[in-house]
mmCIF file of C-alpha atoms in Angstrom:
data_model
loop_
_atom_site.group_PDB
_atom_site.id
_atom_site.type_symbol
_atom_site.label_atom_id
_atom_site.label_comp_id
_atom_site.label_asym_id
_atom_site.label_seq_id
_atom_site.Cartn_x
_atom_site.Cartn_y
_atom_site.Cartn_z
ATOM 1 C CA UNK A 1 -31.184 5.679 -13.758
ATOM 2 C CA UNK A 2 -27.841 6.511 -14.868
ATOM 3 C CA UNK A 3 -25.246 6.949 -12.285
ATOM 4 C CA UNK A 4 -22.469 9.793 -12.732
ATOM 5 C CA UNK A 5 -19.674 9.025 -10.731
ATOM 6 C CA UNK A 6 -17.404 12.647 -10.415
ATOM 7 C CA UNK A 7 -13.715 12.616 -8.755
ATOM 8 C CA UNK A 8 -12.757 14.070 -7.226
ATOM 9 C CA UNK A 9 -14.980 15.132 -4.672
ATOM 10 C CA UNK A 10 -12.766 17.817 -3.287
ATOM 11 C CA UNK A 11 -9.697 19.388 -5.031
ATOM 12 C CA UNK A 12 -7.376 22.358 -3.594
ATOM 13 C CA UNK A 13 -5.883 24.547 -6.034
ATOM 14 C CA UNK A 14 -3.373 27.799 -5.886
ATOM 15 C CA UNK A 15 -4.347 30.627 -8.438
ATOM 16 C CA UNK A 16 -2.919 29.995 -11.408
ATOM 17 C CA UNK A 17 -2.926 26.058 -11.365
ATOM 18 C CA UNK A 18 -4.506 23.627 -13.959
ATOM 19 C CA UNK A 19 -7.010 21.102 -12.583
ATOM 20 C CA UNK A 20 -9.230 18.754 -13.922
ATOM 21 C CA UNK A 21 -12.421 16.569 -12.619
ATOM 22 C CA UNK A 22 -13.263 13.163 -14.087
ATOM 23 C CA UNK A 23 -16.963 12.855 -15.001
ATOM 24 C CA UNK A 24 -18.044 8.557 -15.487
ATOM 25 C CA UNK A 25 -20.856 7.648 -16.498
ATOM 26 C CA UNK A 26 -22.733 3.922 -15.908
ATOM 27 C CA UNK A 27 -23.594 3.440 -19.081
ATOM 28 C CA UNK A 28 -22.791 5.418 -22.548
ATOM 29 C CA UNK A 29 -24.435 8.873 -23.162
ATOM 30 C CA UNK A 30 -24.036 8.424 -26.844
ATOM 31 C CA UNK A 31 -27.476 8.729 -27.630
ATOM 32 C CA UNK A 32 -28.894 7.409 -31.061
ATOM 33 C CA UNK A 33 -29.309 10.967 -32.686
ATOM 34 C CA UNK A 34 -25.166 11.124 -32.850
ATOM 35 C CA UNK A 35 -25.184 14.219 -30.063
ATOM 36 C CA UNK A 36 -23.447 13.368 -26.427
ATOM 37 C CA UNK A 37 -25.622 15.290 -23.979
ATOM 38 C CA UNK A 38 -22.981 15.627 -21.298
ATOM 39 C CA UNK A 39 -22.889 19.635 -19.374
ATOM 40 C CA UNK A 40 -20.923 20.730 -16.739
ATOM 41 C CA UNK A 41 -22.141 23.439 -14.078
ATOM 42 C CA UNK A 42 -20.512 25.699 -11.689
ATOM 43 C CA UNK A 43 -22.302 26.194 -8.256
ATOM 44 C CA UNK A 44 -20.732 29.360 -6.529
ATOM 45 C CA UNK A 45 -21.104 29.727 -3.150
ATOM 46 C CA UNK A 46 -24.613 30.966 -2.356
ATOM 47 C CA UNK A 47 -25.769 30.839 -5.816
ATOM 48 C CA UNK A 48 -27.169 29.049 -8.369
ATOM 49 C CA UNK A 49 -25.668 26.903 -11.190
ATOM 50 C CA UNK A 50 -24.811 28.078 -13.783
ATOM 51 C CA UNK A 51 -24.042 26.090 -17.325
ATOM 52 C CA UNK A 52 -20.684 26.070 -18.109
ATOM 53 C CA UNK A 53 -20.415 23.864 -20.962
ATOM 54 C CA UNK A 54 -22.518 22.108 -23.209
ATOM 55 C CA UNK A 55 -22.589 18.856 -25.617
ATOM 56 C CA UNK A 56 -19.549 17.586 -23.896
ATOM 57 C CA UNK A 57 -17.050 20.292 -25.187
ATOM 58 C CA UNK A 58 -18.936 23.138 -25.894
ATOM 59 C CA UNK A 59 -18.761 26.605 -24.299
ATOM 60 C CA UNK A 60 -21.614 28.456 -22.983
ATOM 61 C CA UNK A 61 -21.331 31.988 -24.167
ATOM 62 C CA UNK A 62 -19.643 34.421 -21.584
ATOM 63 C CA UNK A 63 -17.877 31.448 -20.275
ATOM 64 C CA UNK A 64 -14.031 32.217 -19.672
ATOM 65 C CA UNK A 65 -11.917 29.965 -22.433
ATOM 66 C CA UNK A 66 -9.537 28.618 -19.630
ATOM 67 C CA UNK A 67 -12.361 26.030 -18.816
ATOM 68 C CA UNK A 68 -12.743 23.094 -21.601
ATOM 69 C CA UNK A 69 -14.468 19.621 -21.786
ATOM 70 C CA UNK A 70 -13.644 16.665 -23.164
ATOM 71 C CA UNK A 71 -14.344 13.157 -23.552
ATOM 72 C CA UNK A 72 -16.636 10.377 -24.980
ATOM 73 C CA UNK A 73 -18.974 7.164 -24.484
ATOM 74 C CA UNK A 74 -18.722 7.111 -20.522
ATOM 75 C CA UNK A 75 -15.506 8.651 -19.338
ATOM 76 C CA UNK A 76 -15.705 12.670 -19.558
ATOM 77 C CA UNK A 77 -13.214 15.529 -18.200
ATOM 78 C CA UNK A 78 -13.546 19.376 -17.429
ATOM 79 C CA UNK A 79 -10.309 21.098 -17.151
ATOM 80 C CA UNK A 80 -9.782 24.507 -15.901
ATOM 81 C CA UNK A 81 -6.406 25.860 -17.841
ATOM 82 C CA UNK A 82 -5.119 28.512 -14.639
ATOM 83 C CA UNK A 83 -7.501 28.584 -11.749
ATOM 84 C CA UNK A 84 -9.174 31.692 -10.367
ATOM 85 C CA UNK A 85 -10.634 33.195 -7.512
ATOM 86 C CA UNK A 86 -14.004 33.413 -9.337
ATOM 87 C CA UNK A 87 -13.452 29.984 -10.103
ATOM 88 C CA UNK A 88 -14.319 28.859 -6.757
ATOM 89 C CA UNK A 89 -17.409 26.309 -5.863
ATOM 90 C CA UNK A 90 -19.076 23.085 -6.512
ATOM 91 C CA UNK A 91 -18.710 21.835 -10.134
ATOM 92 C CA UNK A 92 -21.452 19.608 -11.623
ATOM 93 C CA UNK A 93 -21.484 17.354 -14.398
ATOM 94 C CA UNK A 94 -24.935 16.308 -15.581
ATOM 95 C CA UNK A 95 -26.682 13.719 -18.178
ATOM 96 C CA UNK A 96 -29.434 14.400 -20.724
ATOM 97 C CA UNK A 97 -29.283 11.768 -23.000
ATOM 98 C CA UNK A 98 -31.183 9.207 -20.850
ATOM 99 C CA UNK A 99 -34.223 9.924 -18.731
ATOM 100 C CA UNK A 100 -34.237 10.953 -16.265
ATOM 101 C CA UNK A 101 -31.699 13.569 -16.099
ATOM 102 C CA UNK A 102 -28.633 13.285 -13.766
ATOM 103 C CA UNK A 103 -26.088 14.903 -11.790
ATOM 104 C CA UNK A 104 -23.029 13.762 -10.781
ATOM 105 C CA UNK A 105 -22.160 13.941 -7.001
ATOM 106 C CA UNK A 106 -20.357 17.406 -6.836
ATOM 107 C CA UNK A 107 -16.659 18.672 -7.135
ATOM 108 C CA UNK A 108 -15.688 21.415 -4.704
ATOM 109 C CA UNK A 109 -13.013 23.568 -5.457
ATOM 110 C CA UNK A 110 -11.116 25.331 -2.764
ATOM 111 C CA UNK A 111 -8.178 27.119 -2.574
ATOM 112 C CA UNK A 112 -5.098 25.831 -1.134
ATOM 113 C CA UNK B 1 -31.700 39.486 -20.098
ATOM 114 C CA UNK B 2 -33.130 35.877 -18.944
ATOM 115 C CA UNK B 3 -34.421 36.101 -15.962
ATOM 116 C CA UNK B 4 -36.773 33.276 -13.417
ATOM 117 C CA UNK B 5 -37.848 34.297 -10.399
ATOM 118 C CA UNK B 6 -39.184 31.761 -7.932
ATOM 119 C CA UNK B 7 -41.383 32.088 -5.006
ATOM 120 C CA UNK B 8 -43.983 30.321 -2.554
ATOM 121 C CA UNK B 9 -41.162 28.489 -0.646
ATOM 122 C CA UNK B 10 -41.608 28.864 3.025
ATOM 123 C CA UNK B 11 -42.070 26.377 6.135
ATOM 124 C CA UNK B 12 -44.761 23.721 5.935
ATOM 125 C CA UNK B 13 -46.147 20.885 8.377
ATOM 126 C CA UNK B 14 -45.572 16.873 6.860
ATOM 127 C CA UNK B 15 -48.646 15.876 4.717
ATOM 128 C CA UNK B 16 -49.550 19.580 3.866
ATOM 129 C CA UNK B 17 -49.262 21.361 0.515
ATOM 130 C CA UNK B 18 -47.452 24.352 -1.090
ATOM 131 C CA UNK B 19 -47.209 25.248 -4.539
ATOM 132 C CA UNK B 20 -44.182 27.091 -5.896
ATOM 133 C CA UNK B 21 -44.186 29.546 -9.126
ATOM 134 C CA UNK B 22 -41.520 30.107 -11.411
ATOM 135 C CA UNK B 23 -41.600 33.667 -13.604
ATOM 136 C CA UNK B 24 -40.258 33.708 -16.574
ATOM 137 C CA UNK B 25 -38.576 36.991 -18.566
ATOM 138 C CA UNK B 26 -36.444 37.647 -21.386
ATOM 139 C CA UNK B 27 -37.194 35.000 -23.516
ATOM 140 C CA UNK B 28 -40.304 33.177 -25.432
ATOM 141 C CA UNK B 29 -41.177 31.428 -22.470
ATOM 142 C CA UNK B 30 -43.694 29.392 -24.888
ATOM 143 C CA UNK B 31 -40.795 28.368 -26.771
ATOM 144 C CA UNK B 32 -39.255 26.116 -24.371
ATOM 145 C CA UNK B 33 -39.607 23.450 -21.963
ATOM 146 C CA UNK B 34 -39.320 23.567 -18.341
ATOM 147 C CA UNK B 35 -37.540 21.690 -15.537
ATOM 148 C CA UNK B 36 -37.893 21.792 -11.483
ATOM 149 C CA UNK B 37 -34.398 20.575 -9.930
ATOM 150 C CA UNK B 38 -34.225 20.638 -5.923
ATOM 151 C CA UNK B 39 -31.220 20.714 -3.739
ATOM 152 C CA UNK B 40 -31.362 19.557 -0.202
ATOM 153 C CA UNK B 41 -29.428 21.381 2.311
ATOM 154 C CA UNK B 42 -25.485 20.925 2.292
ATOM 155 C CA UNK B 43 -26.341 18.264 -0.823
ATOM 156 C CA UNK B 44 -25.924 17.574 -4.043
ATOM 157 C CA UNK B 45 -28.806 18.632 -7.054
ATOM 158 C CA UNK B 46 -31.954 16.389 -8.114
ATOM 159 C CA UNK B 47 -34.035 16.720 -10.816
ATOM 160 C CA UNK B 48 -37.717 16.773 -9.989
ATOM 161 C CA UNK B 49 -39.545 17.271 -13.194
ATOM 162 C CA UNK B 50 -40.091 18.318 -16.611
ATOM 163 C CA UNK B 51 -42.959 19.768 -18.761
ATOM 164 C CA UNK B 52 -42.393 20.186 -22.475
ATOM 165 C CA UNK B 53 -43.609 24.020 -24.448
ATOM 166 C CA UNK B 54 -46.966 23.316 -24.932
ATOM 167 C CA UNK B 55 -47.561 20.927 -21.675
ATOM 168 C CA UNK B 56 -48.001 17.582 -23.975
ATOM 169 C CA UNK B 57 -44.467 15.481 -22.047
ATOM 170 C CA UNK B 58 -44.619 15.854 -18.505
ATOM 171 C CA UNK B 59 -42.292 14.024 -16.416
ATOM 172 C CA UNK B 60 -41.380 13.064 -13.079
ATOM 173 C CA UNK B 61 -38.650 11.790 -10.328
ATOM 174 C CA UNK B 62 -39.984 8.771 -8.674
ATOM 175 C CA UNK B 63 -39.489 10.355 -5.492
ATOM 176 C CA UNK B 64 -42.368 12.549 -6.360
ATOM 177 C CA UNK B 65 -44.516 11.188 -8.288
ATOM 178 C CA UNK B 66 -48.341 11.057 -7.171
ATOM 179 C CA UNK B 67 -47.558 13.881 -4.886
ATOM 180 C CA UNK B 68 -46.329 17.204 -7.348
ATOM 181 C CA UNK B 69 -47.817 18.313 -9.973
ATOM 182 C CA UNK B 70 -46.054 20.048 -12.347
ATOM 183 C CA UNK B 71 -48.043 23.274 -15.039
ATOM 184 C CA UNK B 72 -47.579 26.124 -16.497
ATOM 185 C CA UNK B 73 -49.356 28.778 -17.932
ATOM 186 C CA UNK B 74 -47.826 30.266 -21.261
ATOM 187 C CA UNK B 75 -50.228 33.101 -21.180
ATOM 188 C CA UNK B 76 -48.876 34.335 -17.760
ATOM 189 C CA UNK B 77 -44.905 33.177 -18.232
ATOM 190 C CA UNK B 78 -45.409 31.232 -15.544
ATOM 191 C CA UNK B 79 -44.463 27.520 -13.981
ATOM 192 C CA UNK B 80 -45.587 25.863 -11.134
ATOM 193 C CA UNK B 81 -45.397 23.143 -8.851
ATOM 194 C CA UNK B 82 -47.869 21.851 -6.676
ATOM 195 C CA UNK B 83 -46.628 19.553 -3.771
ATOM 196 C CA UNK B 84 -48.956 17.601 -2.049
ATOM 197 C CA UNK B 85 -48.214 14.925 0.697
ATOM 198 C CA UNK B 86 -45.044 16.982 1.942
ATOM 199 C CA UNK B 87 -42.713 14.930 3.604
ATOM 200 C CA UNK B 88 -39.554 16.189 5.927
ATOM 201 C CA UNK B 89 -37.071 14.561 2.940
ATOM 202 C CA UNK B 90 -38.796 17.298 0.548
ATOM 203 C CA UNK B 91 -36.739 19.964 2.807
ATOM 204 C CA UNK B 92 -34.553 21.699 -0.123
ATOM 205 C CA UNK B 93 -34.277 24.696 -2.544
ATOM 206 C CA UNK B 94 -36.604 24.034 -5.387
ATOM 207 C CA UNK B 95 -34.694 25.920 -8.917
ATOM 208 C CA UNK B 96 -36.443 26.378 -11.703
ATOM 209 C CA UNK B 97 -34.382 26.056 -15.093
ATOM 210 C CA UNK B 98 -35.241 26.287 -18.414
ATOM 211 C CA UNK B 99 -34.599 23.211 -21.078
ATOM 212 C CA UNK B 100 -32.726 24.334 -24.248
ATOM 213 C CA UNK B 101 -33.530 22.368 -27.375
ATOM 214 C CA UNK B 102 -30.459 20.772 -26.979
ATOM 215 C CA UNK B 103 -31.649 19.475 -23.631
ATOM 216 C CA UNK B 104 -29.300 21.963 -21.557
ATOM 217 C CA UNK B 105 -30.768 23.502 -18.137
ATOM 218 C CA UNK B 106 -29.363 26.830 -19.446
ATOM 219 C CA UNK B 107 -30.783 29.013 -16.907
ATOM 220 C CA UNK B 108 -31.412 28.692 -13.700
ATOM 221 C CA UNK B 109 -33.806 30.986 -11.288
ATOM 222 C CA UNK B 110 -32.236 31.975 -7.551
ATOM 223 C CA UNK B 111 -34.504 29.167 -5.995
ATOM 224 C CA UNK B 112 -37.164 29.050 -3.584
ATOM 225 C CA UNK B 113 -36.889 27.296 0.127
ATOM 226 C CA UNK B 114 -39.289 24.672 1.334
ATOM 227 C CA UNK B 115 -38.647 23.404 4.843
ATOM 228 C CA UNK B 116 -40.916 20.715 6.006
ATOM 229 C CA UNK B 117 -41.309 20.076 9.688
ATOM 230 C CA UNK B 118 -43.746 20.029 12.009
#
């Protein structure tokens, strides 16, 4: 099974602060069919996830333009451009393009 | 508005069954394939299983497999999974979430709780 390695596993923030969490993968998620099936979920506290972006860089509708994805092959990144309170929770990335699917290991976000 | 709604979670003895349900509104439930993804307390999420539109690719975690049973019922909106063989390690909130066609788990029901102990 793939293995998706995410650092890291806790990161403090103040409102208003950019952050990012690395996504790596253990092998590519290129898959043959040219698409990179790489997502990112937010877990808020007491909830379920929710999809926050898509295809590696694409934004699920509703979903607040501060966050954005990036990346390619095995190394992938979500940045959140200005933290908010609403922003607050376990972040997910997780891996479609082999089977089974994966999730990385979890990202909290707390304030500092 | 999407909308899954789980249910059938509760507390259940090691090596006895339960079987969860998954209702599905807002969308062409027919239309899509279907996921179960679990999450153990305090940990991280697993995927359990999979069952494509019209039930022909069904797929499963090795941790499960010869003990759930994943189905659904198109007429009725409805998933399930049957768990047989419960073991204490099975303890976790089971989520449905519904596959897009571009393999996203793009929505995701409130989850139901299975505890196993005796």
């Amino acid at each position: 099974d793939v293995v998706l390695t995410q650092t890291p596993p806790t990161l403090s923030a103040t409102i208003g602060q950019s952050v990012s969490i690395s996504c790596r993968s253990s092998q590519s998620l290129l898959h043959s069919n040219g698409n990179t099936y790489l997502n990112w979920l937010l877990q808020r506290p007491g909830q379920p996830p929710q999809l926050l972006i898509y295809l590696v860089s694409r934004l699920e509708s509703g979903v607040p333009n501060r966050f954005s994805g990036s990346g390619s092959g095995t190394d992938f990144t979500l940045k959140i451009s200005g933290v908010e309170a609403e922003d607050l929770g376990v972040y997910y990335c997780v891996q479609s393009t082999h089977a089974p699917p994966t999730f990385g290991g979890g990202t909290k976000l707390e304030l500092k | 508005e999407v909308q899954l709604v789980e249910s059938g979670g509760g507390l259940v003895q090691p090596g006895r069954s339960l079987k969860l349900s998954c209702v599905a509104s807002g969308f062409t439930f027919s239309n899509y394939g279907m996921n179960w993804i679990r999450q153990a307390p305090g940990k991280g999420l697993e995927w359990v299983a999979y069952i494509s539109s019209g039930s022909s690719y069904i797929y499963y975690a090795e941790t499960v497999k010869g003990r759930f049973t994943i189905s659904r019922d198109n007429a009725k909106n409805t998933l399930y999974l049957q768990m047989t063989s419960l073991r204490s390690e099975d303890t976790a909130l089971y989520y449905c979430a519904r596959r897009s066609n571009l393999y996203v788990m793009d929505a995701w029901g409130q989850g139901a709780s299975v505890t196993v102990s005796s």
